[in-house]
Coordinates of C-alpha atoms and ligand atoms in Angstrom, one line a residue:
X177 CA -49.1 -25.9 24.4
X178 CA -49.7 -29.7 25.3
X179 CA -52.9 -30.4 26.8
X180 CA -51.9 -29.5 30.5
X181 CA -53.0 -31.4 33.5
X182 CA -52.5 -30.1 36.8
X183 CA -51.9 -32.1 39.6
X184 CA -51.7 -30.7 43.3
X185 CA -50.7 -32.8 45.9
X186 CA -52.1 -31.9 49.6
X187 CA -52.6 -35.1 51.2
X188 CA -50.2 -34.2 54.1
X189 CA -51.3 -33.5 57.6
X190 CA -49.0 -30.1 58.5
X191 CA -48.0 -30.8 61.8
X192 CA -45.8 -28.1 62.2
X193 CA -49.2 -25.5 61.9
X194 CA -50.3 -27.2 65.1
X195 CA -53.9 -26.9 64.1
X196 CA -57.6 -28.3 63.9
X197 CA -57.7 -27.5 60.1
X198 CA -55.7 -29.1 57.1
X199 CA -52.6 -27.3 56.5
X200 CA -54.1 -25.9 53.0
X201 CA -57.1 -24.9 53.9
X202 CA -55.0 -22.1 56.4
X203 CA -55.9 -18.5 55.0
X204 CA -53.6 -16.4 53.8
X205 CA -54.2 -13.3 51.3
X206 CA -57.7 -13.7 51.9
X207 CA -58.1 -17.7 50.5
X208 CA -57.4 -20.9 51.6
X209 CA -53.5 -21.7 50.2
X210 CA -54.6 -24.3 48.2
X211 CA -57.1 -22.1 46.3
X212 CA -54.1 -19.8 45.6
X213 CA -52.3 -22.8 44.1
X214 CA -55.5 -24.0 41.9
X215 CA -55.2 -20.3 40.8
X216 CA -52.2 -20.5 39.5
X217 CA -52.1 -23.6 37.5
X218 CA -55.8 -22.5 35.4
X219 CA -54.0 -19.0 34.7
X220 CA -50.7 -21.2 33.8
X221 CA -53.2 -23.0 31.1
X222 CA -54.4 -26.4 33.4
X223 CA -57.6 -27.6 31.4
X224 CA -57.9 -29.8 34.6
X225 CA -57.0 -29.7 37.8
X226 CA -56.6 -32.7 40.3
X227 CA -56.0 -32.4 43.9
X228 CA -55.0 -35.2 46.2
X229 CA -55.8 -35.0 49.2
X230 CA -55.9 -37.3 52.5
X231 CA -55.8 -35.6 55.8
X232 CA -59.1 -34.0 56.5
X233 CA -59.8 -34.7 53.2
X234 CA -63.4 -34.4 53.5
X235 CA -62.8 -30.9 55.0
X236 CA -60.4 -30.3 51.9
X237 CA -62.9 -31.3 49.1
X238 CA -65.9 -29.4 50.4
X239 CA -63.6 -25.9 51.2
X240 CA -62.9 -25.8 47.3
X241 CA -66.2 -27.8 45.8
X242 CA -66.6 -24.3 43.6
X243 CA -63.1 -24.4 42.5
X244 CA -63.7 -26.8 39.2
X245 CA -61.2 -29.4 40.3
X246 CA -61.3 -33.1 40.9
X247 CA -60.3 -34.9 43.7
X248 CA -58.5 -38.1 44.7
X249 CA -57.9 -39.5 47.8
X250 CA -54.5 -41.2 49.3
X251 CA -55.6 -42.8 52.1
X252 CA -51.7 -43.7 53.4
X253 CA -49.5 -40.9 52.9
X254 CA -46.9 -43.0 51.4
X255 CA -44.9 -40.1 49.8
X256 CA -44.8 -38.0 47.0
X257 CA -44.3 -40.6 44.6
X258 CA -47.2 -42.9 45.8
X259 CA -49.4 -39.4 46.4
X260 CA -49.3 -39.0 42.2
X261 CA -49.7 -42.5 41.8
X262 CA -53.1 -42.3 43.3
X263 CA -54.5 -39.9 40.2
X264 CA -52.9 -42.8 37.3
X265 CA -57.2 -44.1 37.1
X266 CA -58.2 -40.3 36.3
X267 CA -55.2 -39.6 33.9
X268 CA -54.2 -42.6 32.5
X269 CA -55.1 -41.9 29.4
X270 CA -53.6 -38.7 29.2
X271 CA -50.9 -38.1 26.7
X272 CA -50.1 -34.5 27.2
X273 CA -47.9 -33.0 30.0
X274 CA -49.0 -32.9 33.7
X275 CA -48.0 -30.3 36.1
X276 CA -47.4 -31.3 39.7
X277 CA -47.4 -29.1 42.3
X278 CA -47.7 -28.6 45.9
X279 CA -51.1 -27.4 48.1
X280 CA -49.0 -25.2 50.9
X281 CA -46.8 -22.8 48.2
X282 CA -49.9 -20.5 48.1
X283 CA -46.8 -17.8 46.6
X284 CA -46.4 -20.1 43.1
X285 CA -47.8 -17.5 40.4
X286 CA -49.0 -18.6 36.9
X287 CA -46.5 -16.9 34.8
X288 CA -43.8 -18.6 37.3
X289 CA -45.5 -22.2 35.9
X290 CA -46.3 -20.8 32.5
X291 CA -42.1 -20.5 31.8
X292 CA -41.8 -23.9 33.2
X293 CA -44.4 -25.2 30.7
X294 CA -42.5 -23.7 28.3
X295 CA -39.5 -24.6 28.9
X296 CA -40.6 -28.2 29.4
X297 CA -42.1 -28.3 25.8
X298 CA -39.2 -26.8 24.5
X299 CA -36.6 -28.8 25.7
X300 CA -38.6 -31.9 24.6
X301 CA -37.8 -33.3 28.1
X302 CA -39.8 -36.0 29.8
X303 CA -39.4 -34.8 32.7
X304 CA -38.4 -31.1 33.9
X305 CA -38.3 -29.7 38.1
X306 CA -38.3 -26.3 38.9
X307 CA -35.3 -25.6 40.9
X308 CA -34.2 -22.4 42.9
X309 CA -30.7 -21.3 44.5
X310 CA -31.2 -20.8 48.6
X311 CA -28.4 -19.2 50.8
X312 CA -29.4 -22.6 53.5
X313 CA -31.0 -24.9 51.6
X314 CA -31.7 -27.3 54.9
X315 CA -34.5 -29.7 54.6
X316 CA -34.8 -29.9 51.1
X317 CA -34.2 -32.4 47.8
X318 CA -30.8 -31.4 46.7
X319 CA -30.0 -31.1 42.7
X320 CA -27.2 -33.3 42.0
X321 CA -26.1 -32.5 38.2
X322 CA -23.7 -34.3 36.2
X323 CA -20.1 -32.6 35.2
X324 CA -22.0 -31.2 32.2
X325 CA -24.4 -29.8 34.1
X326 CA -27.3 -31.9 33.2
X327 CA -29.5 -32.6 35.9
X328 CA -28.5 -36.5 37.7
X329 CA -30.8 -37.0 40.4
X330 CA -32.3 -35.7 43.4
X331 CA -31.3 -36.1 47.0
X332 CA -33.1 -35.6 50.1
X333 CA -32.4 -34.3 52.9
X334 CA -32.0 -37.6 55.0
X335 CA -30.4 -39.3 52.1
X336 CA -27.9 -37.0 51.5
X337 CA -24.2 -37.5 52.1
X338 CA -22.2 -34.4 53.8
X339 CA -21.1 -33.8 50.6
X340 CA -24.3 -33.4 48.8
X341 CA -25.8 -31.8 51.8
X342 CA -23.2 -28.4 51.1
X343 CA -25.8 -28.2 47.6
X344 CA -27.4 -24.9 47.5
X345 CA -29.4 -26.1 44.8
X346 CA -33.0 -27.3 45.2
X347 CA -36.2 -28.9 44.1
X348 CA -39.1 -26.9 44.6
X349 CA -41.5 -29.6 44.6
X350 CA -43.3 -28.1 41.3
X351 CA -42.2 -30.4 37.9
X352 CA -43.6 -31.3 34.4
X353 CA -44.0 -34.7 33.1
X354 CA -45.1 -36.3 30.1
X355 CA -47.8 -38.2 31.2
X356 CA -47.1 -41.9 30.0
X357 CA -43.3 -41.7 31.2
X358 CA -45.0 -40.6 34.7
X359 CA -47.0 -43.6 35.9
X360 CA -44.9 -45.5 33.9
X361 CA -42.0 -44.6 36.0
X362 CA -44.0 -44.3 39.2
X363 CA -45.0 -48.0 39.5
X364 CA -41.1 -48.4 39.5
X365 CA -40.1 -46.0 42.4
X366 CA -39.3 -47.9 45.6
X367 CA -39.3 -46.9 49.3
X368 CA -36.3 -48.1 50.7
X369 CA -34.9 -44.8 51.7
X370 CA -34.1 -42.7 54.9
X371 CA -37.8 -42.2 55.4
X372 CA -39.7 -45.3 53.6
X373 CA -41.1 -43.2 51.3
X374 CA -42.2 -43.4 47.6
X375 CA -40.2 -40.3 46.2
X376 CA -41.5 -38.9 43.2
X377 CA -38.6 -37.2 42.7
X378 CA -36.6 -40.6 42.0
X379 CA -38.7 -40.4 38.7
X380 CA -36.3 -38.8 37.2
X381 CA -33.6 -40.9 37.7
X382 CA -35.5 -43.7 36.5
X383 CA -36.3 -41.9 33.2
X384 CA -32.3 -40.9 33.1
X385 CA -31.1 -44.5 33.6
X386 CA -33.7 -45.3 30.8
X387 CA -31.9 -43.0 28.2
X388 CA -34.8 -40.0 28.4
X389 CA -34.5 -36.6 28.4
X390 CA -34.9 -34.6 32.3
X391 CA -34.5 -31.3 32.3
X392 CA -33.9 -28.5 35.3
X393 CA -34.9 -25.1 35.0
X394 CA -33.6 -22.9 37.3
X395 CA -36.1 -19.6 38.9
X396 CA -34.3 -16.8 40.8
X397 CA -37.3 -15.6 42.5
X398 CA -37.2 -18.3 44.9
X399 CA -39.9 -16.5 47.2
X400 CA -42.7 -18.1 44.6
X401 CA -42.2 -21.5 45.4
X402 CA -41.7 -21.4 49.0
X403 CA -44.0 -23.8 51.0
X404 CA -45.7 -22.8 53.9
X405 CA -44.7 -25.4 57.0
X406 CA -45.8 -23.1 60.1
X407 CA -47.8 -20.0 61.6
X408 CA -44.3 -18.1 61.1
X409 CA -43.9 -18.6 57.5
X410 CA -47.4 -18.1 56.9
X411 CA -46.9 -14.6 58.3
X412 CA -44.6 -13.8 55.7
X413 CA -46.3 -15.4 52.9
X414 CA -49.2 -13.1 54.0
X415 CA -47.5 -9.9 53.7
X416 CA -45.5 -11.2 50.3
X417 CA -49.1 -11.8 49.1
X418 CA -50.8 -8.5 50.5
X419 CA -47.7 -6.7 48.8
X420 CA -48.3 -8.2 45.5
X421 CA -51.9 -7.7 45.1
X422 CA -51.3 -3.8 46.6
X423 CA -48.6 -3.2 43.2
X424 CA -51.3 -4.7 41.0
X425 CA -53.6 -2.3 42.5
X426 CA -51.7 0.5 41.8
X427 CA -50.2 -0.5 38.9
X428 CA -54.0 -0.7 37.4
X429 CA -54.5 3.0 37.7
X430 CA -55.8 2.7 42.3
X431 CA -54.5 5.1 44.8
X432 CA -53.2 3.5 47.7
X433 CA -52.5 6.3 50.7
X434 CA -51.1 3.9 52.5
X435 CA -49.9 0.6 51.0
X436 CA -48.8 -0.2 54.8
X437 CA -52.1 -0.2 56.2
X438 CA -54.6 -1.5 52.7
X439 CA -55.4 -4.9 52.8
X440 CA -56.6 -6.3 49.8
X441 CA -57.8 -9.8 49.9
X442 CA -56.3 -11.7 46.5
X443 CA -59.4 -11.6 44.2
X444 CA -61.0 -8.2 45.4
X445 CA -61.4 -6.1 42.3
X446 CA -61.0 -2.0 41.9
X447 CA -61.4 0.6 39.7
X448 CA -59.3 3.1 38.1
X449 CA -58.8 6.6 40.2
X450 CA -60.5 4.8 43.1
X451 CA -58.3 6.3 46.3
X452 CA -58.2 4.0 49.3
X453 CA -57.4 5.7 52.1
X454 CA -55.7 4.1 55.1
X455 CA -56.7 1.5 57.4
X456 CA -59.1 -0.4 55.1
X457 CA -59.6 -3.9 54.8
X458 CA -61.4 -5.0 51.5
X459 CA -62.1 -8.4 51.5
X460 CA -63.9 -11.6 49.7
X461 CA -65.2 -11.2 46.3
X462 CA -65.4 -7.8 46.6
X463 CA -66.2 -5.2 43.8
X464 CA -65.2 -1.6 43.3
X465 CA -66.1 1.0 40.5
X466 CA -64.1 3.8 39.1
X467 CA -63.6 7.1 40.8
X468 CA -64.6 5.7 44.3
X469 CA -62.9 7.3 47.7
X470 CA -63.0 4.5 50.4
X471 CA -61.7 4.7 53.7
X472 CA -60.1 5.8 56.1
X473 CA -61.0 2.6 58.6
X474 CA -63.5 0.9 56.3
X475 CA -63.8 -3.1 56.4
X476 CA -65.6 -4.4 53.1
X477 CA -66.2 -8.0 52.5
X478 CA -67.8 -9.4 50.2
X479 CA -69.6 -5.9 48.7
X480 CA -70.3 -4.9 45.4
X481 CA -69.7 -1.0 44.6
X482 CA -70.7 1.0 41.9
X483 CA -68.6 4.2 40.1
X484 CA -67.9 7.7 42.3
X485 CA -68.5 6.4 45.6
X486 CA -67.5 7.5 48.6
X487 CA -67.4 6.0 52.0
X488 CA -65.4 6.5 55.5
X489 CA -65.6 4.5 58.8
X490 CA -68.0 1.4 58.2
X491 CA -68.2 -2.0 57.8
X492 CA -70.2 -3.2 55.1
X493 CA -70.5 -6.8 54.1
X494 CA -72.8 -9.0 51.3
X495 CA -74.7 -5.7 49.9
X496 CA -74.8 -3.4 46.7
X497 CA -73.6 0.3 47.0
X498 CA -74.7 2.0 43.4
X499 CA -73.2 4.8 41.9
X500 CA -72.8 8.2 43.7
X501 CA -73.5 6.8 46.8
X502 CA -72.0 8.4 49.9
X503 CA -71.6 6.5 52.9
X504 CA -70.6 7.3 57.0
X505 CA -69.2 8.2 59.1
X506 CA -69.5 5.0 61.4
X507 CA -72.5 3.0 59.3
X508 CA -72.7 -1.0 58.9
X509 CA -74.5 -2.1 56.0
X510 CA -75.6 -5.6 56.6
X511 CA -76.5 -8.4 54.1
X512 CA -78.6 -8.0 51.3
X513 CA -79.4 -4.6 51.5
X514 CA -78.9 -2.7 48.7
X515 CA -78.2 1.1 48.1
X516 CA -79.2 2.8 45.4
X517 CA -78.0 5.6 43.0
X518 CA -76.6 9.0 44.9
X519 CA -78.3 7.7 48.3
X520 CA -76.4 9.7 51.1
X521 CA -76.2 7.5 54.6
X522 CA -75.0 10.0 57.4
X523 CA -73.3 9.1 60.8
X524 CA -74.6 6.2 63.1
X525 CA -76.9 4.3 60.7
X526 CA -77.5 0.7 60.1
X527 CA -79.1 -1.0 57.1
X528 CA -79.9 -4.7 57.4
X529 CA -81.6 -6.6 54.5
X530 CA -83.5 -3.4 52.9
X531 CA -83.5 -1.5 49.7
X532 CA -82.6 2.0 49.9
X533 CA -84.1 4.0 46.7
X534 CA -82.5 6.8 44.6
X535 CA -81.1 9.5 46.4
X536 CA -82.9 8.8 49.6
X537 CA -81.0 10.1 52.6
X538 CA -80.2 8.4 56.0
X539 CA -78.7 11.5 57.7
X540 CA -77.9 10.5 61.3
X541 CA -78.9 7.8 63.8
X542 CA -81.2 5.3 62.2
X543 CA -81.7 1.3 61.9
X544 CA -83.4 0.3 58.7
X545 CA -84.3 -3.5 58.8
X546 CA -86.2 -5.2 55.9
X547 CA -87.2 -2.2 54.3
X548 CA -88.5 -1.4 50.7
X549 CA -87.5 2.3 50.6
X550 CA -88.5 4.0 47.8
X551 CA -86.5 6.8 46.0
X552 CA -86.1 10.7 47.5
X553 CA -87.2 9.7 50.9
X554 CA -85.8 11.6 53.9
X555 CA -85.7 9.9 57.1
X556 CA -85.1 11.8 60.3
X557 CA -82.5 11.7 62.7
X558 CA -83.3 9.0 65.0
X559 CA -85.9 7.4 62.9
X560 CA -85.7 3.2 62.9
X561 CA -88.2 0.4 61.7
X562 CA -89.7 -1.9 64.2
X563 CA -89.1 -4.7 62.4
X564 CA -89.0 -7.5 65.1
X565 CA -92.1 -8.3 67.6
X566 CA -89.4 -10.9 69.4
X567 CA -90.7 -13.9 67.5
X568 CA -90.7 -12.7 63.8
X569 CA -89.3 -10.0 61.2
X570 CA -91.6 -8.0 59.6
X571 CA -91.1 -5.5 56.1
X572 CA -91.8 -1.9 56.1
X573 CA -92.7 -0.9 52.9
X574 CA -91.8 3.1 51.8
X575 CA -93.2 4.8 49.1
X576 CA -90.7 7.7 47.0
X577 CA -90.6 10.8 48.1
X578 CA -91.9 10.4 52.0
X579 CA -90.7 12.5 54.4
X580 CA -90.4 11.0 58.1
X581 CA -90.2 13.4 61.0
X582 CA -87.3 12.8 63.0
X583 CA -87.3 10.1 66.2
X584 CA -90.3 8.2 64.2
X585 CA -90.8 4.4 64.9
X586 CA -92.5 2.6 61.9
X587 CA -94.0 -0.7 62.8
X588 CA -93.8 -3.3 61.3
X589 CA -96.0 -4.7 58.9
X590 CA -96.7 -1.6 58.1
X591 CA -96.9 0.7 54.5
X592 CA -95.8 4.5 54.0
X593 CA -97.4 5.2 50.4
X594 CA -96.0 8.1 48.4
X595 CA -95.5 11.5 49.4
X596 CA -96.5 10.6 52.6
X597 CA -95.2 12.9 55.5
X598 CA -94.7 11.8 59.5
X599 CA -94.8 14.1 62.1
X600 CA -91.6 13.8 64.4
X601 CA -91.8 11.7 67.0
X602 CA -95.0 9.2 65.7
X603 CA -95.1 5.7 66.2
X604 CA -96.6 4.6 63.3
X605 CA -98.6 1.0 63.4
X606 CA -101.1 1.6 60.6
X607 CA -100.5 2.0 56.8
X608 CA -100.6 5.6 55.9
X609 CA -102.5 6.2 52.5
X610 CA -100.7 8.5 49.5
X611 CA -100.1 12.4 50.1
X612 CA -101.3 11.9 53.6
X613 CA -99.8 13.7 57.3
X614 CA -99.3 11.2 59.8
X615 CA -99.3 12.0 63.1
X616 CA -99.2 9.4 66.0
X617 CA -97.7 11.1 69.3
X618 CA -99.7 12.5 72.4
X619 CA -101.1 16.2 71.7
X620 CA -98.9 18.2 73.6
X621 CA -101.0 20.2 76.3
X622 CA -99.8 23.2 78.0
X623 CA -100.3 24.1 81.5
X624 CA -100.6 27.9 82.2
X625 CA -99.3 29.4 85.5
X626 CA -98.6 26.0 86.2
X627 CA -94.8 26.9 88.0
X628 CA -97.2 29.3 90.1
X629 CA -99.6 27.0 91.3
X630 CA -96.9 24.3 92.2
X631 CA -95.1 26.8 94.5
Ligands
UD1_919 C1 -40.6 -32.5 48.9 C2 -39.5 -33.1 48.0 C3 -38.2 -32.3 48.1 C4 -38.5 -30.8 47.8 C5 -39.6 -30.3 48.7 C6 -40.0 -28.9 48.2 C7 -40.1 -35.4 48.0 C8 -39.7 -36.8 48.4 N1 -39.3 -34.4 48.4 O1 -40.1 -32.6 50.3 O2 -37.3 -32.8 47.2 O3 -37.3 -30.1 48.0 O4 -40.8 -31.1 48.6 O5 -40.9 -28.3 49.1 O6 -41.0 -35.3 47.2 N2 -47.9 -35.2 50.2 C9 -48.9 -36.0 49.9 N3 -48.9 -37.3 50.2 C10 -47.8 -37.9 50.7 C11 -46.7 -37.0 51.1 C12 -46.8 -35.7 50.8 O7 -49.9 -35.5 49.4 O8 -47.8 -39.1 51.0 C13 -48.0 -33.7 49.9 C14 -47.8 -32.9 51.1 O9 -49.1 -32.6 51.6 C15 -47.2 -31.6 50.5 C16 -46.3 -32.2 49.4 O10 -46.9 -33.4 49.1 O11 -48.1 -30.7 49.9 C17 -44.9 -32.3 49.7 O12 -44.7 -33.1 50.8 P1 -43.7 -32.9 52.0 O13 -43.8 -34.0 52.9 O14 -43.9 -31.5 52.5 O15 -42.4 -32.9 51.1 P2 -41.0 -32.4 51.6 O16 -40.4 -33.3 52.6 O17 -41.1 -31.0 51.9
CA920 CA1 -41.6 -35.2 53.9

């Protein structure tokens, strides 16, 4: 393959999403559409990617700063034509092929733009669009081919005649150029057209009428390159997407027991034999092992989990669930806590910022905040750290293999060494040496006769 230059063009406002935020940055699938896009060209084989962009630019460039792309900025939005102009300094030295493609078709996959590549290189072309067949084709650039079926020109909407409006055939926005023949044709597009634009695609009539080769190349899955224009469409792009990702799922060896009601953000990652039962969300960047069983009614963002474990009802985001693990009913695990090996976390439990040792057990009704818990701890049914005096937090610090009576209270700053043992119902403010009985609760006093007396 030529060296492969990606060039995305999101400079446009999106007035039709009637919102705050730039038309690419809009979710859907999990990521901003845009990201989906950049996706697609780096898997299609883009060595670099540059985005234009204009309208809330700022917002645009900081959203995907991790995404390894460069930016350029159109100031106007001139058009198409004068929008790929703008990137000429960065790649005007570029001889290989360059990929343009749109920031709201968040449904373009990389094999889609790998064929077009292809095909493109193939065909020796200097310029090649991606076209697609649509039952109403309103709106669009038109395909206008000549009686041998060579590709003539492009048409837009408001420049068509009656005639060429009745073309079903249509440019999806998403072309290959060799790079010289690009800007070199670019600096001769004009705007005087319906709109007073700068059309890139009248490129490729200007190549045409100067005896090179364009080329169309015709996709039947016409869902890939639809653009998102509204709240509507992105609805259905959402589902297309969660569909998509839900057959690579299962296709890679997951149980879904409900396709319906799994949603799977795009770059979540499973294991093999991992069932997800329904009404689960799995979000972010999250990580699943092997042989896990999540759900029912589980939300997971951003969560790394290990092999063989099993969790229902919670919502756990930003922390570590190691292998074995078994997690709820109804528990949130809160950032930066992490769980270790064959821990079991019972109903009614919340873990915020704390290490959980090997098989430890949170049976029922707890809140662990910044907590070292060492390994084969028990902690009673009711038992929570004091971790906050109102002001500041504060670590409790548990040795392996303590035992904590249930409805204990351990204050913070405070240290349970090893093989330490509370007796129910302490509040425990002072650090309790290793192998040692804590007790911290009012001896219980019994009054004989006392019903007796009162009467
Ligand atoms: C464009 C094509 C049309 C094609 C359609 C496919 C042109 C003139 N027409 O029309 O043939 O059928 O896409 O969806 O290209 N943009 C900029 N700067 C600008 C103008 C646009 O960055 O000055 C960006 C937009 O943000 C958008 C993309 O370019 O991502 C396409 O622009 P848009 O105005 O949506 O083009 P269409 O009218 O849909
Ligand atoms: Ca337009």
């Amino acid at each position: 393959m030529n060296d492969l230059t990606a060039v995305i063009l999101a400079a446009g406002k999106g007035t039709r999403m009637k919102s705050n935020l730039p038309k690419v940055l809009h979710k859907v699938g999990g990521k901003a559409m845009l990201a989906h896009v950049i996706a697609a060209a780096k898997t299609a084989g883009a060595k670099r990617t540059v985005v234009v962009t204009g309208f809330g630019g700022a917002e645009v460039e900081a959203a995907m700063k991790d995404d390894a792309v460069e930016f350029v900025r159109q100031t106007e939005q001139l058009g198409t034509g004068h929008a790929v102009l703008q990137t000429e300094a960065l790649l005007r030295d570029s001889n290989g092929t360059i990929l343009v493609l749109c920031g709201d078709t968040p449904l373009i996959t990389g094999e889609v733009l790998r064929n077009l590549c292809a095909e493109h290189e193939k065909s020796g072309a200097k310029a090649t669009v991606l076209t697609t067949v649509l039952a109403d084709a309103t709106g669009y650039g038109r395909i206008i081919r000549n009686d041998d079926g060579t590709i003539a020109k492009i048409v837009e909407q408001k420049d068509a005649t009656a005639k060429e409006q009745k073309i079903n055939e249509i440019n999806s926005g998403i072309y290959c150029f060799s790079a010289p023949s690009l800007f070199a044709a670019l600096h001769k597009v004009g705007n005087n057209n319906a709109q007073g634009e700068y059309y890139l695609p009248d490129v490729l009539q200007i190549l045409r009428c100067e005896g090179a080769k364009i080329y169309a190349t015709t996709t039947t899955n016409n869902e890939v390159v639809s653009g998102i224009n509204s709240r509507a469409q992105l609805a259905v792009a959402e589902k297309i997407l969660r569909r998509r990702k839900n057959e690579e799922l299962m296709a890679s060896g997951v149980t879904l027991m409900d396709p319906d009601t799994t949603f799977v953000d795009a770059d979540v990652q499973i294991g093999r034999d991992t069932v997800i039962y329904p009404f689960t969300w799995i979000e972010g960047k999250t990580v699943i092992g092997e042989g896990c069983e999540i759900g029912p009614n589980c939300r997971l963002q951003n969560m790394t989990v290990g092999n063989n474990v099993t969790g229902q009802f919670l919502y756990a985001h930003d922390a570590k669930v190691n292998d074995g693990a078994s997690l709820g009913q109804f528990v949130h695990l809160r950032p930066d806590t992490v769980i270790d090996e064959d821990v079991k976390i019972g109903n009614f439990v919340e873990v915020k910022n704390s290490n959980v040792g090997k098989g430890s057990k949170l049976p029922h009704l707890s809140y662990i905040g910044d907590c070292d818990m060492g390994a084969g701890v028990n902690m009673g049914c009711g038992t929570i750290t004091v971790n906050y005096d109102g002001k500041k937090k504060f670590r409790t610090v548990i040795g392996d293999n303590v035992f904590v009576g249930c409805n204990s209270n351990l204050v913070a700053p405070v240290t349970l060494n090893d093989n330490v043992y509370v007796g129910a119902g302490s509040t425990i403010t002072k650090d309790v040496p290793n192998g040692n009985l804590a007790i911290a609760r009012a001896r219980q006093t019994n009054l004989d006769k006392w019903k007796d007396k009162r009467e």
